XYZ file of C-alpha atoms in Angstrom:
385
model
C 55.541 -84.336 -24.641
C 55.786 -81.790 -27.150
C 59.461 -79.697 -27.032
C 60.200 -76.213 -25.908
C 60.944 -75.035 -28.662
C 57.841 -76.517 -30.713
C 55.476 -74.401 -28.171
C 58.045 -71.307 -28.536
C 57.458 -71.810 -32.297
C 53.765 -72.009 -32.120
C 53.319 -69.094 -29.809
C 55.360 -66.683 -32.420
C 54.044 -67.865 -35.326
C 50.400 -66.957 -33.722
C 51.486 -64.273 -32.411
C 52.546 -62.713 -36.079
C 49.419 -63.928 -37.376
C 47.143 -61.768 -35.322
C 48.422 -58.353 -37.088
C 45.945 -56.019 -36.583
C 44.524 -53.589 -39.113
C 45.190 -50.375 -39.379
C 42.384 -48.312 -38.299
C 41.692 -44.574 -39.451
C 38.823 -42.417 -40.170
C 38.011 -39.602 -43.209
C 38.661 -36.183 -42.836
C 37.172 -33.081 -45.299
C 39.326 -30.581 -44.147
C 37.686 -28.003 -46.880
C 34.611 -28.464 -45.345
C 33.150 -25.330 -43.783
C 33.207 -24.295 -40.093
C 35.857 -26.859 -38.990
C 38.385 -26.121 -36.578
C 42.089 -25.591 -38.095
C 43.780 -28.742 -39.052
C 46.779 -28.408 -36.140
C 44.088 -28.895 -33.711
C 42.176 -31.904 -35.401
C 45.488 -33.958 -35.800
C 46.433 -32.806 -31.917
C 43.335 -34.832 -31.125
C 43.825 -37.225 -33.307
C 46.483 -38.263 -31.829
C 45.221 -38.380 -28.414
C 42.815 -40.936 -29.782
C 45.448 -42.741 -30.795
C 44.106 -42.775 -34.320
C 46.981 -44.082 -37.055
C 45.952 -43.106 -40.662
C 43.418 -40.177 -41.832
C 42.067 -40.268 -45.385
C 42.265 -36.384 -46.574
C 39.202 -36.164 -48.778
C 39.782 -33.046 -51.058
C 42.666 -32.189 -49.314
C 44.384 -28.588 -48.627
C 48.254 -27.798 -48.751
C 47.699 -26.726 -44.862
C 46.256 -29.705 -43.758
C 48.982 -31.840 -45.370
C 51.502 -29.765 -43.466
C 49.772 -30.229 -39.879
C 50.081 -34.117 -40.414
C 54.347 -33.636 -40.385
C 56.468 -35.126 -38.251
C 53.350 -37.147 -36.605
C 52.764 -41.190 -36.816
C 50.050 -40.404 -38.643
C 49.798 -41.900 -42.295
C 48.001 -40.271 -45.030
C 46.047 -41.403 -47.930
C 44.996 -38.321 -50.307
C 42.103 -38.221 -52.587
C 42.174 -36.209 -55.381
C 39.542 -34.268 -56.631
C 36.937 -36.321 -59.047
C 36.842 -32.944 -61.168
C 40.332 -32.804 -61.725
C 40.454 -36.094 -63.134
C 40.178 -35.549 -66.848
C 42.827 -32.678 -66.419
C 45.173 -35.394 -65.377
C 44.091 -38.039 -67.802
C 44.583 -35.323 -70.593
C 48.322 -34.020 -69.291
C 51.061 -35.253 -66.758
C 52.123 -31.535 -65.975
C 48.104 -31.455 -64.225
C 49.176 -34.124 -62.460
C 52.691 -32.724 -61.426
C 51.209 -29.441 -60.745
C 48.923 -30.930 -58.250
C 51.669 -33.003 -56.604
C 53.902 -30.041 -56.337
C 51.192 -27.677 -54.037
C 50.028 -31.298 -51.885
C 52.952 -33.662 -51.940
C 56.014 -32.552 -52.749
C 56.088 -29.887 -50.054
C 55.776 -31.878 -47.417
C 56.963 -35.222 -48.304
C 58.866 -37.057 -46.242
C 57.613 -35.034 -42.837
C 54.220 -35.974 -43.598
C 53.877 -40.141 -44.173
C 52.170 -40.178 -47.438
C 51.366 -43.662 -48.116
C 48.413 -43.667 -51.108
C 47.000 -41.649 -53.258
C 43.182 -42.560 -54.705
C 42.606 -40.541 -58.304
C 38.936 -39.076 -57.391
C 36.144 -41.323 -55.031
C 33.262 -42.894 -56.608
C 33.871 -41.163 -59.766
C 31.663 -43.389 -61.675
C 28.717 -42.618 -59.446
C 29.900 -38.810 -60.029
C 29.953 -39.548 -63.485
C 26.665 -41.231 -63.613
C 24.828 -38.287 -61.439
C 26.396 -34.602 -61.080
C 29.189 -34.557 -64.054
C 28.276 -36.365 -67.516
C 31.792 -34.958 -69.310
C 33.115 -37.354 -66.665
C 33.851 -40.869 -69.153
C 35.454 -43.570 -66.117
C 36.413 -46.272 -68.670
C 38.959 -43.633 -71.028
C 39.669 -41.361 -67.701
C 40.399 -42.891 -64.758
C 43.733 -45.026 -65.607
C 45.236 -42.275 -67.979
C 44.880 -40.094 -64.727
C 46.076 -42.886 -62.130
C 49.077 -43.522 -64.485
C 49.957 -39.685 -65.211
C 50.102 -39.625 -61.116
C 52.066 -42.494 -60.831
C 55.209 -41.316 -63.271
C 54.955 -38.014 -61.791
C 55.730 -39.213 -58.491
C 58.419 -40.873 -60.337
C 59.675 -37.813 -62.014
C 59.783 -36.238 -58.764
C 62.099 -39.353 -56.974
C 58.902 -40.393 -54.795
C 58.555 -44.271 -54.776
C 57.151 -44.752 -51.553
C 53.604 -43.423 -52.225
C 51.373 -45.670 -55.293
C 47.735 -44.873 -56.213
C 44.396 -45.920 -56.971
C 41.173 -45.465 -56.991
C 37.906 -45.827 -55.055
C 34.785 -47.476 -55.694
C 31.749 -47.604 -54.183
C 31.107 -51.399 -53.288
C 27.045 -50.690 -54.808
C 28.548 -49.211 -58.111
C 30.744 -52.473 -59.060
C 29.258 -55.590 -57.161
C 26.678 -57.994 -58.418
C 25.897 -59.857 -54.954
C 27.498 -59.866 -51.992
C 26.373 -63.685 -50.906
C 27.046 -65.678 -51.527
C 31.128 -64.124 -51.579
C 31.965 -67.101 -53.664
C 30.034 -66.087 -56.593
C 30.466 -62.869 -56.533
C 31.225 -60.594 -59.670
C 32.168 -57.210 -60.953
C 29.329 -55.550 -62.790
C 29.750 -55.617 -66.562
C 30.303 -53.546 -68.155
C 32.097 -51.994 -65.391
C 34.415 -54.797 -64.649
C 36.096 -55.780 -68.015
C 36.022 -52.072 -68.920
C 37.489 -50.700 -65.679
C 38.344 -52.878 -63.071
C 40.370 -55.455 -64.968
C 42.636 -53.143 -66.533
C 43.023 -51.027 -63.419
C 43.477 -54.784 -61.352
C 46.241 -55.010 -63.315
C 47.707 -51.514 -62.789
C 47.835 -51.614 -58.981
C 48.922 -55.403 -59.557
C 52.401 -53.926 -61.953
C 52.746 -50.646 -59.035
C 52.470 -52.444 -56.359
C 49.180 -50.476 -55.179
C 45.941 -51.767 -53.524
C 42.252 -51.685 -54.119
C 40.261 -49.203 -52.632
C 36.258 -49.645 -51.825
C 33.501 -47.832 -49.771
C 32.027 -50.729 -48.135
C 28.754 -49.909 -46.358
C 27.152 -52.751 -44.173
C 24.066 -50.230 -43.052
C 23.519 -49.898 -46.736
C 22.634 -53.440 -47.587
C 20.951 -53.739 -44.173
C 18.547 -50.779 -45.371
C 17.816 -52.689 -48.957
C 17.581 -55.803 -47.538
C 14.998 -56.470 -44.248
C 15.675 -59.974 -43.931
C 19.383 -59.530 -42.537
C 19.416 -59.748 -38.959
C 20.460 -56.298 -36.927
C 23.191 -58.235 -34.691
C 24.887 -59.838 -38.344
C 25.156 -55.936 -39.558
C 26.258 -54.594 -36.324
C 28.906 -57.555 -34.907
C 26.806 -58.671 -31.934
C 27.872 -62.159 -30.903
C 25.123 -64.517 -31.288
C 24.797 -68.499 -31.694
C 22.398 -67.616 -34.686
C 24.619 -64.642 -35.677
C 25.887 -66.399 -39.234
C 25.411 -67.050 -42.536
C 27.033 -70.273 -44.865
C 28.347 -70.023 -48.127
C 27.299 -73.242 -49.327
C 29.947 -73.500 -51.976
C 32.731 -72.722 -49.702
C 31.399 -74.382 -46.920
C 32.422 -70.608 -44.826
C 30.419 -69.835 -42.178
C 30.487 -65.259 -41.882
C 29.958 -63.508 -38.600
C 29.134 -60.548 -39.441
C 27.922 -58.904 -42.790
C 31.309 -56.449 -43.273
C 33.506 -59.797 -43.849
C 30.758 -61.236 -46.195
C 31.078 -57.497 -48.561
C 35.014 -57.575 -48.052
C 35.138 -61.282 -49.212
C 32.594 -60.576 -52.113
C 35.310 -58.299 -53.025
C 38.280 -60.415 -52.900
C 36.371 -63.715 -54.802
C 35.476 -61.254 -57.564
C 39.006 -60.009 -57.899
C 40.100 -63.437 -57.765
C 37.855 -64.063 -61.092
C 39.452 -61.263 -62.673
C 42.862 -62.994 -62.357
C 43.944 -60.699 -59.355
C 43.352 -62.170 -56.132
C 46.378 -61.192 -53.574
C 46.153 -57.488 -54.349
C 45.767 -55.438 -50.717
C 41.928 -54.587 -50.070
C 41.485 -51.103 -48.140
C 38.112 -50.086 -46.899
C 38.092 -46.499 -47.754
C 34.767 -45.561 -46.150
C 32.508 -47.726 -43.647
C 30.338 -46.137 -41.043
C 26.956 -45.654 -39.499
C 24.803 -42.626 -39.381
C 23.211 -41.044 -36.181
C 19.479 -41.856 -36.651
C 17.445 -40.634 -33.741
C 14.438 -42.788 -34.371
C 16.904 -46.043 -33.433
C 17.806 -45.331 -30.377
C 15.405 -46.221 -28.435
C 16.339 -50.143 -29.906
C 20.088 -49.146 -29.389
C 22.686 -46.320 -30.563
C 23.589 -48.405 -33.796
C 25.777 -45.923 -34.848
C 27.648 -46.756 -31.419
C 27.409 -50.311 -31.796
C 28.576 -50.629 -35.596
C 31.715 -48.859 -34.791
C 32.535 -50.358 -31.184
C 32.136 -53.927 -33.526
C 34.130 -52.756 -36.335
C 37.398 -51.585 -34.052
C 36.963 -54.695 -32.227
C 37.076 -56.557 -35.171
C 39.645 -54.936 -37.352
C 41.794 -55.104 -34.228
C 41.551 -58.507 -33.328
C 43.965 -59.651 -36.650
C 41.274 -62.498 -37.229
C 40.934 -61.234 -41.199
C 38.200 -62.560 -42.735
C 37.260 -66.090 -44.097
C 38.843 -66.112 -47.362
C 41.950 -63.697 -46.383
C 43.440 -64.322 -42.741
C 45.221 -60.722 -42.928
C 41.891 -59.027 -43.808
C 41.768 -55.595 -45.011
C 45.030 -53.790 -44.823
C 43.557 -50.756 -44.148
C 39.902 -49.347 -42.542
C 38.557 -45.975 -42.498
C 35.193 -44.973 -40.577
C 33.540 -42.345 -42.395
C 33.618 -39.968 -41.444
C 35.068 -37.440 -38.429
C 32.675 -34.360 -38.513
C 29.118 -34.183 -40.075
C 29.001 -32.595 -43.134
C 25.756 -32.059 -43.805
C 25.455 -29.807 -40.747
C 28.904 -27.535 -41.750
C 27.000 -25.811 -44.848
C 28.218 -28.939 -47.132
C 27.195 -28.610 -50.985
C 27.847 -30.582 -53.891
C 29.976 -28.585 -55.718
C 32.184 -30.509 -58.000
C 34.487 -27.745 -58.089
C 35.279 -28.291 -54.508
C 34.571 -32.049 -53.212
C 35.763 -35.457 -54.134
C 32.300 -36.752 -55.759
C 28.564 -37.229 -55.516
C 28.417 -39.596 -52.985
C 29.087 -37.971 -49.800
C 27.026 -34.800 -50.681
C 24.210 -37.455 -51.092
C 24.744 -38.531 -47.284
C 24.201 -35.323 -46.569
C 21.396 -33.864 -48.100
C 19.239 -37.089 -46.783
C 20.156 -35.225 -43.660
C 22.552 -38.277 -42.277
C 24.729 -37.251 -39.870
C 27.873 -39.707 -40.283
C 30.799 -37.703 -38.356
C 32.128 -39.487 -34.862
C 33.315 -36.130 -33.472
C 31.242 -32.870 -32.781
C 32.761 -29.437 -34.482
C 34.576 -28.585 -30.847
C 36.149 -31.910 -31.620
C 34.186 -34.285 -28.796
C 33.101 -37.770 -29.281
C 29.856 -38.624 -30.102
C 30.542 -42.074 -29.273
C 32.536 -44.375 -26.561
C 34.828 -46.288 -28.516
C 38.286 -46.739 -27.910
C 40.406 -46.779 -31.143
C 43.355 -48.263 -29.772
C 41.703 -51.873 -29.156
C 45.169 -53.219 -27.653
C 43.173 -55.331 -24.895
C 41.266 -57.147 -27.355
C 43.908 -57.838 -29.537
C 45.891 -59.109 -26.485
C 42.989 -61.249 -25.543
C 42.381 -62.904 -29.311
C 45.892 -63.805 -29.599
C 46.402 -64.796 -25.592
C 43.065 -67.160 -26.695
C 44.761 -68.434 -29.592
C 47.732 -69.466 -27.999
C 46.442 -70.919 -25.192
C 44.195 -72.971 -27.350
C 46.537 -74.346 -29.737
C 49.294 -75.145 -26.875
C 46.799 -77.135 -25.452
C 45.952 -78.651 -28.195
C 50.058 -79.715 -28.375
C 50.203 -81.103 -24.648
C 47.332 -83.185 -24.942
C 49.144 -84.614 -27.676
């Protein structure tokens, strides 16, 4: 008969283990025809919503985050980022009007150096060079936040899981794109690796769904099924769900570039609204309902039991119906102007800031109910001993 203290040991340990996630969404508060920022992060909160990614963030949003739980990760401007390459003071200038302000009332935790800038630089801005740009600028913004005494807040970068990734299955033989990865992605590896940063990627499930016909619906959108899964034969892992097949695709190609334990943080994943599905299901509904679920639960994913350390679900009002253009003078890339001129609607919130969909962001039952399943399991797995 197993001790006490053994089971009091077990049930802590699992316990621990089942950290959840923290869940946000994206926010374009330069966007046109949105309500002011005090009232978006008043409802934020009563969502219980924990982190917002600011994409091309205003001094006035920034200060109607202070003094709230909510954490902030900033993305800078992808047009701004050969100013900062060039020059530290464009770097300082731009933490001076955004950060330093409001810092520590607002919970800065991460700042990304432009989003998908090498789609951006492939598409809408040519000038734009990734491989001689992007670290100059994501080091000039890292020793200006040191000149300024901040040491809490690192940066990064984001990419855009299509612009970097060979395959995404199997995980285990998964790459960065060449010459993408030794130009870019192993140097910058080793930058968030020496700051003590993570690794930021758009990870779209729908997107791979739409290129690929022979996935199964209920593996893209989380539906438990016995014939739900997918082995990696090398492995031997058997995947749920698509989202922890990309995120692990991720990790097993950082792990080839010498960098495997650096943080992961989904920057964007979502669904769009598309009318002509719902008469087989709101999938929009359904993707996100799976993904709180699942980032909640603290189950991780195959190859890292803590998962992602952070989720965002692009995005919190539709763009493409607030007069949205791709102006590079004004927005944080190509990408997300390209959403919206296919005429995708990806917000989760209507302009007078109601839901589109039922899903409750908190997810405390289910996380309750994983770990209360865990526990139970393993203790009886000790008495029977």
């Amino acid at each position: 008969m197993p001790s006490l203290l053994l089971c009091t040991t077990l049930l802590l340990l699992l316990l621990s283990a089942a950290s959840a996630t923290t869940l946000g969404v994206t926010y374009n508060p330069s966007a046109a025809n949105l309500p002011p920022p005090e009232h978006v992060v008043s409802t934020l909160q009563s969502l219980r919503i924990s982190a917002v990614r600011l994409l091309d963030p205003t001094p006035a949003a920034v200060r109607a985050f202070a003094y709230t739980n909510i954490s902030l990760l900033l993305s800078v401007p992808n047009h701004l980022i050969p100013s900062f390459a060039a020059n530290r003071s464009a770097a300082a200038v731009w933490l001076y009007s955004h950060v330093l302000p409001f810092h520590p009332r607002a919970h800065i935790s991460l700042i990304s150096a432009g989003s998908d800038v090498i789609t951006t630089a492939a598409t809408s801005d040519p000038t734009l060079d990734p491989s001689t740009a992007l670290i100059p600028a994501m080091r000039n913004l890292h020793l200006s936040l040191l000149d300024l005494g901040i040491r809490t807040i690192s940066v990064s970068t984001t990419f855009s899981f299509i612009d970097i990734m060979t395959t995404s299955f199997p995980p285990s033989a998964a790459e960065f794109q060449e010459p993408i990865g030794s130009l870019i992605i192993r140097p910058l590896l080793q930058f968030l690796y020496e700051t003590n940063s993570s690794f930021l990627i758009n990870l779209f499930p729908y997107k791979i769904y739409r290129i690929n016909s022979e996935i199964p619906i209920g593996f893209v959108l989380f539906t438990e099924h016995p014939f739900n899964f997918r082995d990696d034969v090398i492995t031997g892992v058997r995947y749920r769900n698509l989202f922890d097949m990309m995120v692990d695709a991720v990790i097993a190609a950082m792990a080839v570039s010498g960098q495997e334990n650096i943080p992961v943080i989904v920057a964007e994943t979502g669904w769009p609204n598309e009318p002509e599905e719902e008469t087989a299901g709101n999938y929009a509904e359904m993707y996100l309902k799976g993904l709180v679920i699942h980032l909640r639960s603290g189950l991780g994913t195959p190859l890292r039991k803590e998962g992602v350390a952070e989720g965002y679900i692009y995005q919190l009002f539709d763009e493409g119906d607030l007069g949205y253009k791709n102006d590079t003078n004004s927005t944080t890339g190509a990408a997300m102007s390209t959403r919206a001129e296919a005429g995708q609607r990806w917000g989760i919130m209507y302009p007078n800031m109601t839901m589109k969909y039922k899903v409750d962001f908190s997810g405390s039952t289910r996380v309750l109910g994983n770990g209360k399943r865990l526990v139970e399991m393993v203790l009886a797995s000790v008495l029977r001993e």
